[in-house]
CSV table of C-alpha atoms in Angstrom, one decimal:
chain,number,residue,atom,x,y,z
A,1,MET,CA,-34.4,-7.8,22.1
A,2,GLU,CA,-36.4,-11.1,23.1
A,3,GLN,CA,-35.6,-14.6,23.3
A,4,VAL,CA,-36.3,-15.3,19.6
A,5,ASP,CA,-33.7,-12.5,18.4
A,6,TYR,CA,-31.0,-14.2,20.7
A,7,PHE,CA,-31.8,-17.6,19.1
A,8,VAL,CA,-31.3,-16.1,15.7
A,9,LEU,CA,-28.1,-14.4,16.7
A,10,ALA,CA,-26.8,-17.6,18.2
A,11,GLY,CA,-27.7,-19.6,15.1
A,12,TYR,CA,-25.6,-17.2,13.1
A,13,PHE,CA,-22.6,-17.6,15.6
A,14,LEU,CA,-22.9,-21.2,15.1
A,15,LEU,CA,-22.9,-20.9,11.4
A,16,LEU,CA,-19.8,-18.9,11.7
A,17,LEU,CA,-17.9,-21.7,13.5
A,18,MET,CA,-19.1,-24.1,10.9
A,19,MET,CA,-17.9,-22.0,8.2
A,20,GLY,CA,-14.5,-22.0,9.7
A,21,ILE,CA,-14.5,-25.8,10.1
A,22,TRP,CA,-15.7,-26.1,6.6
A,23,GLY,CA,-12.8,-23.8,5.4
A,24,TYR,CA,-10.3,-25.8,7.4
A,25,THR,CA,-11.0,-28.8,5.3
A,26,LYS,CA,-10.2,-27.2,2.0
A,27,ILE,CA,-6.9,-25.7,3.1
A,28,LYS,CA,-3.7,-27.7,2.6
A,29,SER,CA,-1.2,-24.9,2.0
A,30,SER,CA,-0.7,-21.1,2.6
A,31,ALA,CA,-1.9,-20.4,-0.9
A,32,ASP,CA,-5.2,-22.0,0.0
A,33,PHE,CA,-5.4,-20.1,3.2
A,34,TYR,CA,-4.6,-16.7,1.6
A,35,THR,CA,-5.9,-16.8,-1.9
A,36,ALA,CA,-8.3,-19.9,-2.0
A,37,GLY,CA,-5.8,-21.5,-4.5
A,38,GLY,CA,-6.8,-19.0,-7.2
A,39,LYS,CA,-10.1,-20.6,-7.7
A,40,LEU,CA,-12.6,-17.9,-6.5
A,41,PRO,CA,-15.5,-17.7,-8.8
A,42,TRP,CA,-16.0,-14.1,-10.2
A,43,TRP,CA,-19.6,-13.7,-8.8
A,44,LEU,CA,-18.4,-14.8,-5.3
A,45,SER,CA,-15.3,-12.6,-5.4
A,46,GLY,CA,-17.5,-9.5,-6.5
A,47,ILE,CA,-20.0,-10.0,-3.8
A,48,SER,CA,-17.2,-10.6,-1.3
A,49,HIS,CA,-15.4,-7.3,-2.6
A,50,HIS,CA,-18.6,-5.4,-2.2
A,51,VAL,CA,-19.6,-6.8,1.6
A,52,SER,CA,-15.9,-6.1,2.5
A,53,GLY,CA,-16.6,-2.5,2.0
A,54,TYR,CA,-19.1,-2.6,4.6
A,55,SER,CA,-18.8,-2.9,8.4
A,56,GLY,CA,-20.7,-2.0,11.6
A,57,ALA,CA,-19.2,1.5,11.2
A,58,VAL,CA,-22.0,2.0,8.2
A,59,PHE,CA,-24.5,1.4,10.8
A,60,VAL,CA,-23.0,3.5,13.5
A,61,ALA,CA,-20.7,6.4,12.3
A,62,TYR,CA,-22.6,6.7,8.8
A,63,ALA,CA,-26.0,6.5,10.4
A,64,ALA,CA,-25.0,9.5,12.4
A,65,VAL,CA,-24.1,11.3,9.4
A,66,ALA,CA,-27.3,10.4,7.7
A,67,TYR,CA,-29.4,11.4,10.7
A,68,ASN,CA,-27.6,14.8,10.8
A,69,TYR,CA,-27.0,15.6,7.2
A,70,GLY,CA,-29.1,13.4,5.1
A,71,LEU,CA,-28.7,12.5,1.4
A,72,THR,CA,-25.0,13.6,1.4
A,73,LEU,CA,-24.0,10.2,2.8
A,74,TYR,CA,-25.0,8.4,-0.4
A,75,ILE,CA,-23.2,10.9,-2.5
A,76,TRP,CA,-20.0,11.2,-0.9
A,77,TRP,CA,-19.9,7.6,0.2
A,78,ALA,CA,-21.6,5.2,-2.1
A,79,LEU,CA,-21.8,7.1,-5.4
A,80,SER,CA,-18.1,8.1,-4.9
A,81,ILE,CA,-17.1,4.3,-4.4
A,82,ALA,CA,-19.1,3.3,-7.5
A,83,ILE,CA,-17.5,5.9,-9.7
A,84,ALA,CA,-13.9,5.2,-8.4
A,85,MET,CA,-14.6,1.4,-9.0
A,86,VAL,CA,-15.0,2.1,-12.7
A,87,GLY,CA,-11.4,2.7,-13.0
A,88,THR,CA,-10.5,-0.1,-10.8
A,89,THR,CA,-12.7,-2.5,-13.1
A,90,PHE,CA,-10.8,-1.7,-16.4
A,91,LEU,CA,-7.4,-0.8,-15.3
A,92,ILE,CA,-6.3,-2.5,-11.8
A,93,ALA,CA,-8.5,-5.6,-10.9
A,94,PRO,CA,-7.3,-7.8,-14.1
A,95,ARG,CA,-3.7,-7.0,-13.2
A,96,TRP,CA,-3.8,-8.3,-9.7
A,97,ALA,CA,-5.1,-11.7,-10.9
A,98,ARG,CA,-2.4,-11.9,-13.5
A,99,LEU,CA,0.3,-11.2,-10.8
A,100,ARG,CA,-0.7,-14.3,-9.2
A,101,THR,CA,-0.8,-16.4,-12.5
A,102,LYS,CA,2.4,-15.1,-13.8
A,103,THR,CA,4.5,-14.8,-10.5
A,104,ASN,CA,2.6,-17.0,-7.9
A,105,VAL,CA,2.1,-14.0,-5.3
A,106,GLN,CA,-0.1,-14.5,-2.4
A,107,SER,CA,0.1,-11.2,-0.7
A,108,PRO,CA,-0.5,-7.7,-2.3
A,109,THR,CA,2.9,-6.4,-1.3
A,110,GLU,CA,4.8,-9.3,-2.6
A,111,TYR,CA,5.4,-7.8,-6.1
A,112,LEU,CA,6.8,-4.6,-4.7
A,113,ALA,CA,10.2,-6.2,-4.0
A,114,VAL,CA,10.5,-6.7,-8.0
A,115,ARG,CA,8.7,-3.6,-9.1
A,116,TYR,CA,10.8,-1.2,-6.8
A,117,ASN,CA,13.1,-3.0,-4.3
A,118,LEU,CA,13.3,-4.7,-1.0
A,119,PRO,CA,13.5,-1.6,1.2
A,120,THR,CA,10.7,0.0,-0.4
A,121,GLN,CA,8.6,-3.1,-0.1
A,122,GLN,CA,9.5,-3.2,3.4
A,123,VAL,CA,8.4,0.4,4.2
A,124,MET,CA,4.9,-0.2,2.5
A,125,ALA,CA,4.3,-3.5,4.2
A,126,TRP,CA,5.1,-2.3,7.8
A,127,SER,CA,3.3,1.2,7.0
A,128,GLY,CA,0.3,-0.8,5.8
A,129,VAL,CA,0.1,-3.2,8.8
A,130,ILE,CA,0.2,-0.2,11.3
A,131,ILE,CA,-2.4,1.7,9.4
A,132,LYS,CA,-4.7,-1.2,9.5
A,133,LEU,CA,-4.6,-1.7,13.2
A,134,PHE,CA,-6.6,1.5,13.3
A,135,ASP,CA,-9.1,0.6,10.6
A,136,VAL,CA,-10.0,-2.7,12.0
A,137,GLY,CA,-9.9,-1.4,15.4
A,138,ALA,CA,-12.6,1.1,14.5
A,139,LYS,CA,-14.8,-1.9,13.1
A,140,TRP,CA,-14.5,-3.7,16.3
A,141,ALA,CA,-15.6,-0.5,18.4
A,142,SER,CA,-18.6,0.0,16.0
A,143,ILE,CA,-19.9,-3.6,16.7
A,144,GLY,CA,-19.6,-3.2,20.4
A,145,ILE,CA,-21.7,0.1,20.1
A,146,LEU,CA,-24.4,-1.8,18.2
A,147,LEU,CA,-24.5,-4.6,20.6
A,148,ASN,CA,-24.9,-2.1,23.4
A,149,ALA,CA,-27.7,-0.5,21.8
A,150,PHE,CA,-29.5,-3.8,21.0
A,151,THR,CA,-28.8,-5.7,24.2
A,152,GLY,CA,-27.4,-3.4,26.7
A,153,ILE,CA,-24.4,-5.4,27.3
A,154,PRO,CA,-21.1,-3.2,27.8
A,155,ILE,CA,-19.3,-2.0,24.8
A,156,SER,CA,-16.0,-3.7,25.8
A,157,THR,CA,-17.8,-7.0,26.4
A,158,GLY,CA,-19.4,-6.8,22.8
A,159,ILE,CA,-15.8,-6.2,21.3
A,160,ALA,CA,-14.4,-9.1,23.2
A,161,VAL,CA,-17.0,-11.5,22.3
A,162,THR,CA,-17.1,-10.8,18.7
A,163,GLY,CA,-13.3,-10.6,18.5
A,164,MET,CA,-12.9,-14.1,20.0
A,165,ILE,CA,-15.4,-15.6,17.4
A,166,SER,CA,-13.8,-14.0,14.5
A,167,ILE,CA,-10.4,-15.1,15.6
A,168,PHE,CA,-11.6,-18.8,15.7
A,169,TYR,CA,-13.3,-18.9,12.4
A,170,ILE,CA,-10.7,-17.1,10.4
A,171,THR,CA,-7.8,-18.6,11.9
A,172,LEU,CA,-9.2,-22.1,10.9
A,173,GLY,CA,-10.9,-21.4,7.7
A,174,GLY,CA,-8.7,-18.6,5.9
A,175,LEU,CA,-10.1,-16.8,2.8
A,176,TRP,CA,-12.6,-19.8,2.0
A,177,ALA,CA,-14.4,-19.2,5.4
A,178,ASP,CA,-14.4,-15.5,4.9
A,179,VAL,CA,-15.9,-15.4,1.5
A,180,VAL,CA,-18.7,-17.8,2.5
A,181,ASN,CA,-19.3,-15.6,5.3
A,182,ASP,CA,-19.5,-12.6,3.0
A,183,LEU,CA,-22.0,-14.5,0.8
A,184,ALA,CA,-24.0,-15.5,3.8
A,185,SER,CA,-23.9,-11.8,5.2
A,186,PHE,CA,-25.1,-10.3,1.9
A,187,ILE,CA,-28.1,-12.7,1.8
A,188,ILE,CA,-29.2,-11.8,5.4
A,189,GLN,CA,-28.6,-8.0,4.8
A,190,PHE,CA,-30.5,-8.2,1.8
A,191,VAL,CA,-33.5,-9.9,3.6
A,192,ALA,CA,-33.4,-7.6,6.5
A,193,GLY,CA,-32.6,-4.4,4.5
A,194,ILE,CA,-35.8,-4.9,2.4
A,195,PHE,CA,-38.0,-5.5,5.3
A,196,MET,CA,-36.7,-2.5,6.9
A,197,LEU,CA,-37.4,-0.5,3.9
A,198,VAL,CA,-40.9,-1.7,3.5
A,199,ILE,CA,-41.7,-1.2,7.1
A,200,VAL,CA,-40.4,2.4,7.2
A,201,LEU,CA,-42.3,3.2,4.0
A,202,THR,CA,-45.5,1.9,5.6
A,203,GLN,CA,-44.8,4.0,8.6
A,204,ILE,CA,-44.4,7.0,6.5
A,205,GLY,CA,-47.7,6.4,5.1
A,206,ASP,CA,-47.5,7.5,1.4
A,207,GLY,CA,-46.7,4.0,-0.1
A,208,PHE,CA,-43.9,3.7,-2.5
A,209,SER,CA,-43.9,7.6,-3.2
A,210,GLY,CA,-42.9,7.8,0.4
A,211,ILE,CA,-39.3,7.5,-0.9
A,212,PHE,CA,-39.6,11.0,-2.6
A,213,SER,CA,-42.3,12.8,-0.4
A,214,MET,CA,-40.3,11.9,2.9
A,215,TRP,CA,-37.9,14.7,2.0
A,216,ASP,CA,-40.3,17.5,2.3
A,217,ARG,CA,-40.7,16.5,6.0
A,218,LEU,CA,-37.0,16.7,6.6
A,219,PRO,CA,-34.9,19.9,6.9
A,220,ALA,CA,-34.1,21.3,3.5
A,221,SER,CA,-30.4,20.5,4.0
A,222,HIS,CA,-31.1,16.9,4.3
A,223,SER,CA,-31.9,16.6,0.4
A,224,ALA,CA,-28.9,18.5,-0.6
A,225,ALA,CA,-26.0,16.6,-2.4
A,226,PHE,CA,-23.5,18.3,-0.2
A,227,SER,CA,-24.2,19.5,3.5
A,228,GLY,CA,-22.3,20.3,6.7
A,229,PRO,CA,-18.6,19.4,6.3
A,230,TYR,CA,-19.3,17.2,3.5
A,231,THR,CA,-18.3,19.5,0.7
A,232,PRO,CA,-17.5,18.9,-3.0
A,233,LEU,CA,-13.9,19.0,-2.2
A,234,PHE,CA,-14.3,16.4,0.5
A,235,ALA,CA,-16.3,14.1,-1.9
A,236,ILE,CA,-13.7,14.4,-4.7
A,237,SER,CA,-11.0,13.7,-2.2
A,238,PHE,CA,-12.8,10.7,-1.0
A,239,MET,CA,-13.5,9.4,-4.6
A,240,VAL,CA,-9.7,9.7,-5.2
A,241,ILE,CA,-8.9,7.7,-2.1
A,242,CYS,CA,-11.5,5.3,-2.9
A,243,PHE,CA,-10.0,4.5,-6.2
A,244,PHE,CA,-6.7,3.6,-4.5
A,245,SER,CA,-8.2,1.8,-1.7
A,246,PHE,CA,-10.8,-0.2,-3.4
A,247,SER,CA,-8.4,-1.1,-6.1
A,248,GLY,CA,-6.2,-2.7,-3.7
A,249,GLY,CA,-4.5,-0.1,-1.7
A,250,THR,CA,-6.7,-1.6,1.2
A,251,TRP,CA,-5.2,-5.0,0.9
A,252,HIS,CA,-8.1,-7.3,1.5
A,253,PHE,CA,-9.8,-5.8,-1.8
A,254,ALA,CA,-6.5,-6.8,-3.7
A,255,THR,CA,-6.8,-10.4,-2.3
A,256,ARG,CA,-10.3,-10.7,-4.0
A,257,PHE,CA,-8.9,-10.0,-7.3
A,258,ILE,CA,-5.7,-11.9,-6.7
A,259,SER,CA,-7.7,-15.1,-5.9
A,260,SER,CA,-9.6,-14.9,-9.1
A,261,PRO,CA,-8.7,-17.5,-11.7
A,262,SER,CA,-7.8,-14.9,-14.4
A,263,GLY,CA,-7.7,-11.1,-15.3
A,264,SER,CA,-11.0,-11.4,-17.1
A,265,ASP,CA,-12.8,-13.0,-13.9
A,266,ALA,CA,-11.2,-10.3,-11.8
A,267,ARG,CA,-12.9,-7.6,-14.1
A,268,LYS,CA,-16.2,-9.2,-13.9
A,269,ALA,CA,-15.9,-9.3,-10.1
A,270,ALA,CA,-15.0,-5.5,-9.8
A,271,GLY,CA,-17.9,-4.7,-12.2
A,272,LEU,CA,-20.4,-6.7,-10.0
A,273,SER,CA,-19.0,-4.8,-7.0
A,274,THR,CA,-19.4,-1.5,-8.7
A,275,LEU,CA,-23.1,-2.2,-9.6
A,276,LEU,CA,-23.9,-3.1,-6.1
A,277,PHE,CA,-22.3,-0.1,-4.6
A,278,LEU,CA,-24.4,1.9,-7.1
A,279,ILE,CA,-27.8,0.3,-6.1
A,280,TRP,CA,-27.8,-1.2,-2.8
A,281,PRO,CA,-26.9,1.7,-0.5
A,282,LEU,CA,-30.1,3.3,-1.6
A,283,VAL,CA,-32.0,0.6,0.0
A,284,LEU,CA,-29.8,0.3,2.9
A,285,PHE,CA,-29.6,4.0,3.8
A,286,PHE,CA,-33.2,4.8,3.4
A,287,PRO,CA,-34.1,4.1,7.1
A,288,MET,CA,-31.0,6.1,8.2
A,289,PHE,CA,-32.3,9.1,6.2
A,290,ALA,CA,-35.8,8.8,7.5
A,291,ALA,CA,-34.8,8.4,11.2
A,292,PRO,CA,-35.2,12.1,12.2
A,293,LEU,CA,-39.0,11.7,11.3
A,294,PHE,CA,-39.3,9.3,14.1
A,295,LEU,CA,-36.6,9.9,16.5
A,296,LYS,CA,-36.4,13.7,17.5
A,297,ASP,CA,-33.4,15.2,19.0
A,298,LEU,CA,-31.2,12.2,19.6
A,299,ALA,CA,-28.4,12.7,22.0
A,300,ASP,CA,-26.3,10.1,20.2
A,301,PRO,CA,-27.2,9.9,16.6
A,302,SER,CA,-24.7,7.0,15.9
A,303,GLN,CA,-27.6,4.8,17.5
A,304,SER,CA,-30.2,6.0,15.2
A,305,TYR,CA,-30.3,3.0,12.9
A,306,ALA,CA,-30.3,0.4,15.9
A,307,LEU,CA,-33.2,2.6,17.5
A,308,MET,CA,-35.2,2.5,14.3
A,309,ALA,CA,-34.8,-1.4,14.2
A,310,LEU,CA,-35.9,-1.7,17.7
A,311,LYS,CA,-38.8,0.6,17.1
A,312,PHE,CA,-40.3,-1.1,13.9
A,313,LEU,CA,-38.9,-4.5,13.2
A,314,PRO,CA,-40.7,-7.5,14.7
A,315,HIS,CA,-38.8,-9.9,17.0
A,316,GLY,CA,-36.8,-12.6,15.0
A,317,LEU,CA,-36.3,-10.0,12.3
A,318,LEU,CA,-34.5,-7.7,14.7
A,319,GLY,CA,-32.1,-10.7,15.6
A,320,LEU,CA,-31.7,-11.2,11.7
A,321,LEU,CA,-30.7,-7.5,11.2
A,322,LEU,CA,-28.2,-7.7,14.1
A,323,ALA,CA,-26.7,-10.8,12.4
A,324,SER,CA,-26.3,-9.0,9.2
A,325,MET,CA,-24.4,-6.0,11.0
A,326,PHE,CA,-22.2,-8.7,12.7
A,327,GLY,CA,-21.7,-10.5,9.4
A,328,ASN,CA,-20.6,-7.5,7.5
A,329,THR,CA,-18.2,-6.4,10.3
A,330,LEU,CA,-16.8,-9.9,10.9
A,331,ALA,CA,-16.3,-10.5,7.1
A,332,MET,CA,-14.4,-7.2,6.7
A,333,THR,CA,-12.2,-7.6,10.0
A,334,ALA,CA,-11.6,-11.2,8.9
A,335,ALA,CA,-10.6,-10.1,5.4
A,336,ASP,CA,-8.1,-7.5,7.0
A,337,ALA,CA,-6.8,-10.2,9.3
A,338,ASN,CA,-6.2,-12.8,6.5
A,339,THR,CA,-4.5,-10.3,4.2
A,340,ILE,CA,-2.3,-8.7,6.9
A,341,SER,CA,-1.0,-12.2,8.0
A,342,ALA,CA,-0.2,-12.8,4.4
A,343,VAL,CA,1.9,-9.6,4.1
A,344,ILE,CA,3.7,-10.5,7.5
A,345,THR,CA,4.2,-14.0,6.7
A,346,ARG,CA,5.2,-13.8,3.0
A,347,ASP,CA,7.0,-10.4,3.0
A,348,ILE,CA,8.1,-9.2,6.5
A,349,LEU,CA,9.0,-12.5,8.3
A,350,PRO,CA,11.5,-13.8,5.7
A,351,VAL,CA,13.4,-10.6,5.7
A,352,LEU,CA,13.5,-10.6,9.7
A,353,TYR,CA,14.3,-14.4,9.6
A,354,LYS,CA,16.1,-15.7,6.6
A,355,LYS,CA,15.1,-19.4,7.3
A,356,ALA,CA,11.4,-18.6,6.9
A,357,GLY,CA,11.6,-18.6,3.2
A,358,SER,CA,12.5,-22.3,3.2
A,359,PHE,CA,9.8,-23.5,5.5
A,360,GLN,CA,7.8,-26.4,4.6
A,361,PRO,CA,4.2,-25.9,3.6
A,362,LYS,CA,2.6,-27.2,6.8
A,363,LYS,CA,5.0,-24.8,8.8
A,364,MET,CA,4.0,-21.9,6.7
A,365,LEU,CA,0.3,-22.7,7.3
A,366,LEU,CA,0.9,-22.8,11.0
A,367,ILE,CA,2.7,-19.4,10.9
A,368,ALA,CA,0.0,-18.0,8.9
A,369,ARG,CA,-2.5,-18.9,11.5
A,370,VAL,CA,-0.5,-17.7,14.5
A,371,THR,CA,0.2,-14.3,12.7
A,372,THR,CA,-3.7,-13.9,11.9
A,373,PHE,CA,-4.4,-14.6,15.6
A,374,LEU,CA,-2.0,-12.2,16.8
A,375,PHE,CA,-3.0,-9.4,14.4
A,376,VAL,CA,-6.7,-9.7,15.4
A,377,LEU,CA,-5.6,-9.6,19.1
A,378,CYS,CA,-3.8,-6.3,18.6
A,379,THR,CA,-6.7,-4.6,16.8
A,380,LEU,CA,-9.0,-5.6,19.6
A,381,ILE,CA,-6.7,-3.5,22.0
A,382,ILE,CA,-6.9,-0.6,19.7
A,383,ALA,CA,-10.9,-0.9,19.7
A,384,PHE,CA,-10.9,-0.7,23.5
A,385,GLU,CA,-9.1,2.5,23.2
A,386,SER,CA,-11.0,3.9,20.2
A,387,GLY,CA,-12.2,6.9,22.1
A,388,SER,CA,-8.6,8.1,22.2
A,389,PHE,CA,-8.5,8.5,18.4
A,390,GLY,CA,-11.8,10.4,17.9
A,391,GLY,CA,-14.2,7.6,18.1
A,392,VAL,CA,-15.4,5.2,15.2
A,393,LEU,CA,-15.6,8.1,12.7
A,394,GLY,CA,-12.4,9.7,13.8
A,395,LEU,CA,-10.5,6.3,13.4
A,396,ILE,CA,-12.1,5.7,9.8
A,397,ILE,CA,-12.1,9.2,8.3
A,398,THR,CA,-9.4,11.2,10.3
A,399,TRP,CA,-6.9,8.3,10.5
A,400,PHE,CA,-7.5,5.6,8.1
A,401,SER,CA,-8.9,7.4,5.1
A,402,SER,CA,-6.2,10.0,5.4
A,403,LEU,CA,-3.2,7.5,5.9
A,404,ILE,CA,-4.1,5.0,3.2
A,405,GLY,CA,-3.6,7.4,0.4
A,406,PRO,CA,0.3,7.8,0.9
A,407,THR,CA,0.9,4.0,1.0
A,408,ALA,CA,-1.7,3.1,-1.8
A,409,VAL,CA,-0.4,5.6,-4.5
A,410,PRO,CA,2.9,3.7,-5.2
A,411,MET,CA,1.1,0.3,-4.9
A,412,ILE,CA,-1.5,1.0,-7.3
A,413,LEU,CA,0.0,3.3,-9.8
A,414,GLY,CA,3.0,0.8,-9.7
A,415,LEU,CA,0.9,-1.7,-11.5
A,416,LEU,CA,0.3,0.7,-14.7
A,417,PRO,CA,3.1,0.8,-17.4
A,418,ALA,CA,2.6,4.5,-17.8
A,419,PHE,CA,4.4,5.0,-14.6
A,420,ARG,CA,7.1,2.6,-15.1
A,421,ARG,CA,9.7,5.5,-14.6
A,422,SER,CA,8.5,6.1,-11.2
A,423,GLY,CA,10.9,3.8,-9.3
A,424,SER,CA,11.8,3.2,-5.7
A,425,MET,CA,12.8,6.7,-4.8
A,426,ALA,CA,9.5,8.0,-6.2
A,427,ALA,CA,7.7,5.6,-4.0
A,428,LEU,CA,9.7,6.3,-0.9
A,429,LEU,CA,9.3,10.1,-1.3
A,430,SER,CA,5.6,10.0,-2.1
A,431,ILE,CA,5.0,8.0,1.1
A,432,CYS,CA,7.1,10.3,3.3
A,433,GLY,CA,5.7,13.2,1.7
A,434,GLY,CA,2.1,12.3,2.2
A,435,LEU,CA,2.7,11.0,5.9
A,436,LEU,CA,4.3,14.3,6.9
A,437,THR,CA,1.5,16.2,5.2
A,438,PHE,CA,-1.1,14.2,7.4
A,439,VAL,CA,0.9,15.2,10.5
A,440,ALA,CA,1.0,18.8,9.4
A,441,THR,CA,-2.9,18.8,8.7
A,442,LYS,CA,-3.5,17.1,12.0
A,443,LEU,CA,-1.5,19.7,14.0
A,444,LEU,CA,-2.7,22.9,11.9
A,445,LEU,CA,-5.9,22.1,10.3
A,446,ARG,CA,-7.6,19.6,12.5
A,447,ASP,CA,-11.0,21.3,12.0
A,448,ASN,CA,-10.8,21.3,8.3
A,449,MET,CA,-12.0,17.6,7.4
A,450,ALA,CA,-11.9,18.1,3.7
A,451,VAL,CA,-8.4,19.4,3.5
A,452,GLY,CA,-7.2,16.8,6.0
A,453,LEU,CA,-8.5,14.1,3.7
A,454,ALA,CA,-7.4,15.6,0.4
A,455,ALA,CA,-4.0,16.9,1.4
A,456,PRO,CA,-1.9,13.7,2.2
A,457,ILE,CA,-2.9,11.9,-0.9
A,458,SER,CA,-2.6,15.1,-3.2
A,459,VAL,CA,1.2,15.4,-2.0
A,460,SER,CA,1.8,11.7,-2.7
A,461,LEU,CA,0.2,11.9,-6.2
A,462,VAL,CA,2.3,15.0,-7.1
A,463,ILE,CA,5.5,13.6,-5.7
A,464,TYR,CA,5.1,10.1,-7.2
A,465,ILE,CA,4.1,11.2,-10.7
A,466,SER,CA,6.7,14.2,-10.7
A,467,ALA,CA,9.6,11.9,-9.7
A,468,GLY,CA,8.8,9.5,-12.6
A,469,PHE,CA,8.4,12.4,-15.2
A,470,PHE,CA,11.9,13.8,-14.4
A,471,ASN,CA,13.5,10.5,-14.1
A,472,ARG,CA,15.5,10.3,-17.6
A,473,GLY,CA,17.9,7.6,-16.2
A,474,HIS,CA,17.8,3.7,-16.0
A,475,VAL,CA,14.4,2.0,-15.7
A,476,LYS,CA,14.8,-1.3,-13.7
A,477,ARG,CA,14.6,-4.1,-16.2
A,478,GLU,CA,12.9,-6.6,-14.0
A,479,ALA,CA,10.1,-3.8,-13.3
A,480,THR,CA,9.6,-3.6,-17.0
A,481,GLU,CA,9.2,-7.3,-17.6
A,482,LEU,CA,6.8,-7.5,-14.6
A,483,LEU,CA,4.6,-4.7,-16.1
A,484,ASP,CA,4.7,-6.1,-19.6
A,485,SER,CA,3.9,-9.6,-18.4
A,486,ILE,CA,0.5,-8.5,-16.6
A,487,LYS,CA,-0.9,-6.4,-19.5
A,488,GLU,CA,-3.3,-9.2,-20.6
A,489,ASP,CA,-4.3,-12.7,-19.9
A,490,ASP,CA,-2.4,-15.7,-21.5
């Protein structure tokens, strides 16, 4: 990179700090910090939900998949998410917003004490916090790799710098700073992505038809819907996981819906995010698909997207592209930090320290900021040790995607009246069964990615649904009243 690129990147960092300060002026309570006071416009919520599904991992780990296997990345990742989001749009998203308007929840796990019981809520809250440490750690590691490719600075230094900047703006600005960063990141990514697409098409030389003719110059397997370890079973398993994850099993997605003014607004937000997942990745991934034409026999395919940018983008735009990658990663990690802090502050801390439930709003806001800071700090430590967990892709697919299912099943299905008979015992058994299955597959089937991904969530689903089906006893009255109250908007 040259001086103008560093100037653009520095300008983005300055913008982040300004977002944090601006968000600080809008926050008067923990409700403002965690849910924007329930005033998040549907279009901003939809863009934020979409952008929160990206991170530097897309430009690192997934770029390596595109380089090695081609089109299958869009099929099993973007298309699977878009299909899964249809169910989210009509079944789940509106219920999250109604939970806030009817019960004043601020965290995704807050409703679980009423829906199941306190011990179940605590198991799910603690499990989710621990799982998120690995996911966010992977995202810090990916941005460190990108910085190393663009600037040559050590990966650990890149992780430390971006982590400290993120801690500052999210600790100050809460959810407002996070969603505004999402919007800015999307605009920057849109501009940089379109430029990258046009430049790569120009280099291919066939004009617009290069989008289709390019595949004839690549190995035949690169145009196949399923290739390598990415089989139909893997794609279906990933789609099921995406339904539970993007519906709110990954908690920061739930926060986008909880912060919507009403159920109808949350539905529109989910619909917009669905449309973006269906269309935008085709533009974003195209340079990754074309990379083997220009970068032969790369020793480290995870750097393919960064090397394509260095090869073709003019200076200035290069800094803008790196800023967009930063924006996506920091938006996602900040969203996680904000939501995890809500769970710790609202659901875990009052159980560990009884007086916390009666703290004044200013004190709760201070605790919210402290827990946000400490969570991000722990994820940075995980990022420094990411190689011990199989690298970025290993953390995201092998660890996070496999572990999210068992905890997300009782959280998401617990919102639906059809599963009202699945109580606390069903929830706990499904979590334990899924986690034990994860351990078993890691020990016995570590080379079979599809089975390792499918088995934990499949076992959790079977246990949760079966336990509810065979439960002919008493159904908790408070749970029934809660489910009935969130069926529709007032």
